Coordinates of C-alpha atoms in Angstrom, one line a residue:
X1336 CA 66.1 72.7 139.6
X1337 CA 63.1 73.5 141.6
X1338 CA 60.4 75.7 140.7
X1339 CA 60.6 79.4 142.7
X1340 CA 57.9 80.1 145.3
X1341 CA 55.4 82.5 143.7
X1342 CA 55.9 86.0 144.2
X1343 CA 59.6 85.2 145.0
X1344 CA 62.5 87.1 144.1
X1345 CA 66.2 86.2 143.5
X1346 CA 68.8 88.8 145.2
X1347 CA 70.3 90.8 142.0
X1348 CA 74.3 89.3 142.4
X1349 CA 76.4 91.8 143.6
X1350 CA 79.2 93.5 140.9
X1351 CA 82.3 91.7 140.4
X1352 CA 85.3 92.9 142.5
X1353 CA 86.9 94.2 139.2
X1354 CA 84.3 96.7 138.5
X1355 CA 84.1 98.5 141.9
X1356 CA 88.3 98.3 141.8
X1357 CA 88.5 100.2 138.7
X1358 CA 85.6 103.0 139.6
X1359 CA 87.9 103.0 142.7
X1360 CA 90.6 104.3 140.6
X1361 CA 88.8 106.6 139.1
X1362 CA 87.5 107.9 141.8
X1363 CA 90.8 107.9 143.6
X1364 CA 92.6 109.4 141.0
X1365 CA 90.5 112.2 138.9
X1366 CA 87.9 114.8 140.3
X1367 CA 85.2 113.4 137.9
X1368 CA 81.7 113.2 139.3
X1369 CA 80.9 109.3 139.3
X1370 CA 78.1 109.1 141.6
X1371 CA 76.2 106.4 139.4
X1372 CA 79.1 104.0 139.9
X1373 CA 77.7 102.2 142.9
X1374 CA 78.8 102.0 146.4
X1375 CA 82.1 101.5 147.2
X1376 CA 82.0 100.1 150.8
X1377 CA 80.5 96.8 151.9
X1378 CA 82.3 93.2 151.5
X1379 CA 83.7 94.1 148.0
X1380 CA 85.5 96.6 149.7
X1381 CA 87.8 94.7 151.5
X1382 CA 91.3 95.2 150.0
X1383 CA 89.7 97.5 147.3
X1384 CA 92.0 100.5 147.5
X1385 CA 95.1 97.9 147.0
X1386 CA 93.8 96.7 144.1
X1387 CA 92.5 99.6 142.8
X1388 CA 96.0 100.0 141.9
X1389 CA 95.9 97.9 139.0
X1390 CA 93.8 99.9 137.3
X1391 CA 95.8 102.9 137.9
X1392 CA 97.6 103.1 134.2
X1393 CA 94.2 102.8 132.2
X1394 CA 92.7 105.6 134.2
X1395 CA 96.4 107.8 134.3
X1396 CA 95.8 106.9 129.5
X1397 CA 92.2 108.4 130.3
X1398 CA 93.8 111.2 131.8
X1399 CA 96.8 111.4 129.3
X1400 CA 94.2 111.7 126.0
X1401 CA 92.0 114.2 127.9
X1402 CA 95.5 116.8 127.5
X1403 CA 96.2 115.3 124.2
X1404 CA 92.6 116.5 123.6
X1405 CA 93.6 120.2 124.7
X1406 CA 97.1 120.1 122.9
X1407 CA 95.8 118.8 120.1
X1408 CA 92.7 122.3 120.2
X1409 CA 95.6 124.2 121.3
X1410 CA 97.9 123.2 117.8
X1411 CA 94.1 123.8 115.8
X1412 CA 94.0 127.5 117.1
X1413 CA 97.9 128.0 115.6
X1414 CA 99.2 128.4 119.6
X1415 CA 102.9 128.0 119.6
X1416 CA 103.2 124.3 121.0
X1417 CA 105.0 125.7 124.4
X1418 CA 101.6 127.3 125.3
X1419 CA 99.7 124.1 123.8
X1420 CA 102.0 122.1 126.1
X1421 CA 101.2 124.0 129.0
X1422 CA 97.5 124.1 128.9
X1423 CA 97.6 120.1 128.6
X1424 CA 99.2 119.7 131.3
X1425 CA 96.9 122.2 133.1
X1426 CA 94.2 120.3 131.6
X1427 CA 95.7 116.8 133.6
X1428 CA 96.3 118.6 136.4
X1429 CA 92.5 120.0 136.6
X1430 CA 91.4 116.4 136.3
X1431 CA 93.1 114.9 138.7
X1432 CA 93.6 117.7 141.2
X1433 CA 97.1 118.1 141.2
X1434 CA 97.3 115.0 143.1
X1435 CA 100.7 114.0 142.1
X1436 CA 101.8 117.3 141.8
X1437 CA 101.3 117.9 145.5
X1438 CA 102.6 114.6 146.4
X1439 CA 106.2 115.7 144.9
X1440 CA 105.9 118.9 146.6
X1441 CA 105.4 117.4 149.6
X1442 CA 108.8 114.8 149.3
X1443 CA 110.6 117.4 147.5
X1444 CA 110.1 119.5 151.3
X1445 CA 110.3 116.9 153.2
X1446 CA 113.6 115.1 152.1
X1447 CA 115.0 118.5 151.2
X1448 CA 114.2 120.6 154.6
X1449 CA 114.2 117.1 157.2
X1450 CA 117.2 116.6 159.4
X1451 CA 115.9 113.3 160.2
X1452 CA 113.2 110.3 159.6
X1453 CA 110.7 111.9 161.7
X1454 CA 111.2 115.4 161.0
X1455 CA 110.7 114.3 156.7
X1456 CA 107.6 112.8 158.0
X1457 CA 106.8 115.8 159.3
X1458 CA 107.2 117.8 156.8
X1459 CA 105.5 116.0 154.4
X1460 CA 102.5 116.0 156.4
X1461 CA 102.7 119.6 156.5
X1462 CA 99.6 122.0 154.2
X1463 CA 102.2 124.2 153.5
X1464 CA 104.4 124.2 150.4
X1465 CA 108.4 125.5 151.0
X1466 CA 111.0 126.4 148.4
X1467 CA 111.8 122.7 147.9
X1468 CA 108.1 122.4 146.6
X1469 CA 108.0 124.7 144.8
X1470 CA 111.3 124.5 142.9
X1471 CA 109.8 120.7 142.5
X1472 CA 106.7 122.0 140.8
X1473 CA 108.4 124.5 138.7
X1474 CA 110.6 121.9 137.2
X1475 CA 107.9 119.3 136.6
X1476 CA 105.9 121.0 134.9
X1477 CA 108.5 123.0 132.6
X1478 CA 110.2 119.6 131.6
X1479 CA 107.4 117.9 131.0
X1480 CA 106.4 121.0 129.1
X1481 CA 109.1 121.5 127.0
X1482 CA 109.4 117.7 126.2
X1483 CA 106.0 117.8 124.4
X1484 CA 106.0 121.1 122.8
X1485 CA 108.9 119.2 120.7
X1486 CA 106.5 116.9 119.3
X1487 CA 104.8 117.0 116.5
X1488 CA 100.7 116.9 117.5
X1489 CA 99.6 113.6 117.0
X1490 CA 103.1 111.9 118.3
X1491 CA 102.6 114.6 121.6
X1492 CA 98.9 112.8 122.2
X1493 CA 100.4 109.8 121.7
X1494 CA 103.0 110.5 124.1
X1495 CA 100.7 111.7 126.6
X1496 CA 98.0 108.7 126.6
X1497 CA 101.5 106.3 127.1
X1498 CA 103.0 108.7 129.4
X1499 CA 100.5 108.8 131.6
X1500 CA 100.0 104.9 131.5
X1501 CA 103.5 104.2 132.5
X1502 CA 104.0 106.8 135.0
X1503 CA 101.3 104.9 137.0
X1504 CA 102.2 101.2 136.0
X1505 CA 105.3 101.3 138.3
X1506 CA 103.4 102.2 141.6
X1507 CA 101.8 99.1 142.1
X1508 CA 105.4 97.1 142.5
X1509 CA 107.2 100.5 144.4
X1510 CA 103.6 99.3 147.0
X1511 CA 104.7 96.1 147.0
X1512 CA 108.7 96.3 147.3
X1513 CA 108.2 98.9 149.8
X1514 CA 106.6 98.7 153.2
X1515 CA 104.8 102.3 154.8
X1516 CA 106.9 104.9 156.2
X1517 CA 103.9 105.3 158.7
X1518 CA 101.4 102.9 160.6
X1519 CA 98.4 105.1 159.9
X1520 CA 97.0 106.9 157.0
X1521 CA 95.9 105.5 153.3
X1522 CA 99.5 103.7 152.4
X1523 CA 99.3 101.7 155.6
X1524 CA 95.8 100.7 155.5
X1525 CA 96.2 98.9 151.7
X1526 CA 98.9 96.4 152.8
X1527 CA 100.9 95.1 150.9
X1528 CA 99.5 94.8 147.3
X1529 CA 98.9 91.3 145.5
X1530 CA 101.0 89.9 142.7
X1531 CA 98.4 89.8 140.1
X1532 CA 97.7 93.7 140.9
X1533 CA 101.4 94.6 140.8
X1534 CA 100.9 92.4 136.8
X1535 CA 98.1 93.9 136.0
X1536 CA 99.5 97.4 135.7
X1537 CA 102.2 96.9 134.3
X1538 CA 100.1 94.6 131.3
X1539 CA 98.0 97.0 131.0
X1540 CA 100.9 100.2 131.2
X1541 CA 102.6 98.3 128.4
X1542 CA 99.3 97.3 126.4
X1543 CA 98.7 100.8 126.4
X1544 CA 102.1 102.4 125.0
X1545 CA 102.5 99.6 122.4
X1546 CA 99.1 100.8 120.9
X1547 CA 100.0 104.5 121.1
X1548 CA 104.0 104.0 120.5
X1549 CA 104.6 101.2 118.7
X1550 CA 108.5 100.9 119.0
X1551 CA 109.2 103.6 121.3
X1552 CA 107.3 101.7 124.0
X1553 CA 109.9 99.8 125.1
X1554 CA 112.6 102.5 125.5
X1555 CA 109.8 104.3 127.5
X1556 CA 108.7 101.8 129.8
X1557 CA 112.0 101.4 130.3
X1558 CA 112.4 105.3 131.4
X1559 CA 109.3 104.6 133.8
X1560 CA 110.1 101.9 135.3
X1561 CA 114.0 103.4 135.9
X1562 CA 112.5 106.7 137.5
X1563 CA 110.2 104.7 139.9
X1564 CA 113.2 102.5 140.8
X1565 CA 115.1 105.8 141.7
X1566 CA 112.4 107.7 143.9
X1567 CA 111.9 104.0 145.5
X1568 CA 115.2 104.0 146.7
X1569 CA 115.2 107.5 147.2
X1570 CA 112.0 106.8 149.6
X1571 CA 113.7 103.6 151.1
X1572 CA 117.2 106.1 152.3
X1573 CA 115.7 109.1 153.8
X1574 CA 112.3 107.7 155.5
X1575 CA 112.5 103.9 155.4
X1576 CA 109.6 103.2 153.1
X1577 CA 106.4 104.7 150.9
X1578 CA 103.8 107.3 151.6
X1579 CA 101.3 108.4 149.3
X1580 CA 103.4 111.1 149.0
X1581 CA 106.0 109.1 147.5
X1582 CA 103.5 107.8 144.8
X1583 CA 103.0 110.9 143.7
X1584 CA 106.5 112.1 143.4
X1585 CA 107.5 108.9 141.3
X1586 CA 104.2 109.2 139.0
X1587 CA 105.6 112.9 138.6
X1588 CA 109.4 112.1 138.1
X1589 CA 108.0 108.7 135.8
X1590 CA 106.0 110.9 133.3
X1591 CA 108.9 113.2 132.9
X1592 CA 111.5 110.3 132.3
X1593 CA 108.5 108.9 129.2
X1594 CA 108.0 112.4 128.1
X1595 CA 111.7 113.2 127.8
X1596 CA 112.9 110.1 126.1
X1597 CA 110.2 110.2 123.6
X1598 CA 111.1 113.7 122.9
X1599 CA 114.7 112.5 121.9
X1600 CA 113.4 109.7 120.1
X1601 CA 110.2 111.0 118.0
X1602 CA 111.5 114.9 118.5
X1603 CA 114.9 114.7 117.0
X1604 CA 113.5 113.2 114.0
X1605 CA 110.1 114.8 113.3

């Protein structure tokens, strides 16, 4: 190998794509502050926000232990575990946002109020939040609520880390099933997402209940995966394909599904 000229340099090699995909999701996904993570434009930028989606489950576990934090402060300072409930999910929703929570607002107003493709569209793309939204919201988060006040502390942050894993593993293969419901905007500008993305969340979904459910993973990710399915199709009947919208609705409508069937299956016999 030839000797360097003196007083050369060599370029410092750029990050690997997998890095700036995953501080992609972060950023994508939570309010957190991450301005040492690097830019995130440039050639490794190309096709970033589609894979970023693989990541999606290990930042929505991040997410999931941060209100498994509060519940588990919440049980320490003798609340009644409805109250604990409620302030962890106020404690997800503060980290990312409400991100999905507006997205199922939105679909719940605009399938609910549309007469018709465009008018759902619409709708959806409307700031303002109707009865449909907000009947949405109310039952979210009182079903999720009420799911993991019945478990005992250490299964409920359990349940949320997975929950919050699994809800987001689907939404990589809903990308890729289904095409945009519009040409422009963030859902049209990924394309359609890569195999090994659509694998990599779901490996790393299911990685990440086994280690915090052991057997109930299975029936869970099952649950997940059943509730995407449904607001896919959902999505497909009344406006012919996904919006990011859409992605939040099934990430809402997912995480209920987990927290509910772990409720029944830890719950019943804690």
């Amino acid at each position: 190998m030839p000797d360097m000229p003196d007083g050369a340099t060599t370029a410092p090699l750029p990050p690997p794509h997998w890095t700036q995909d995953a501080a992609l999701a972060l950023v994508f996904l939570t309010r957190l502050p991450l301005p040492a993570l690097g830019p995130l434009d440039g050639p490794l930028a190309d096709g970033a926000p589609a894979r970023a989606m693989g990541w999606f489950p290990l930042v929505g576990a991040l997410i999931g232990l941060a209100g498994g934090a509060v519940f588990a402060l919440a049980a320490l300072a003798h609340l009644p575990p409805l109250a604990g409930a409620l302030l962890a999910l106020a404690a997800t929703v503060r980290l990312t946002g409400g991100l999905h929570e507006d997205g199922a607002a939105d679909v719940a107003d605009g399938f609910g109020g549309g007469r018709d493709r465009l008018r759902k569209l619409e709708i959806m793309r409307d700031s303002r939040v109707g009865s449909y939204g907000v009947l949405a919201l109310v039952f979210s988060v009182g079903i999720r609520a009420a799911a993991l006040a019945a478990l005992p502390v250490p299964a409920a942050v359990a349940a949320l880390a997975a929950a919050g894993a699994l809800s987001r593993c689907g939404l990589a293969a809903l990308a890729r099933v289904l095409s945009p419901a519009r040409r422009d905007g963030l859902a049209a500008a990924q394309g359609k997402l890569a195999m090994a993305t659509v694998l990599l969340a779901l490996v790393s979904g299911i990685a990440v209940a086994a280690i915090a459910l052991g057997g109930p993973a299975l029936p869970a990710l099952a649950a997940a995966l059943l509730a995407v399915a449904a607001v896919a199709a959902l999505a497909r009947r009344q406006i012919g394909g996904h919006t990011g919208d859409v992605f939040g609705a099934a990430q809402q409508v997912a995480e209920a599904a987990v927290l509910l069937t772990l409720s029944a299956l830890i719950g019943a016999a804690a």
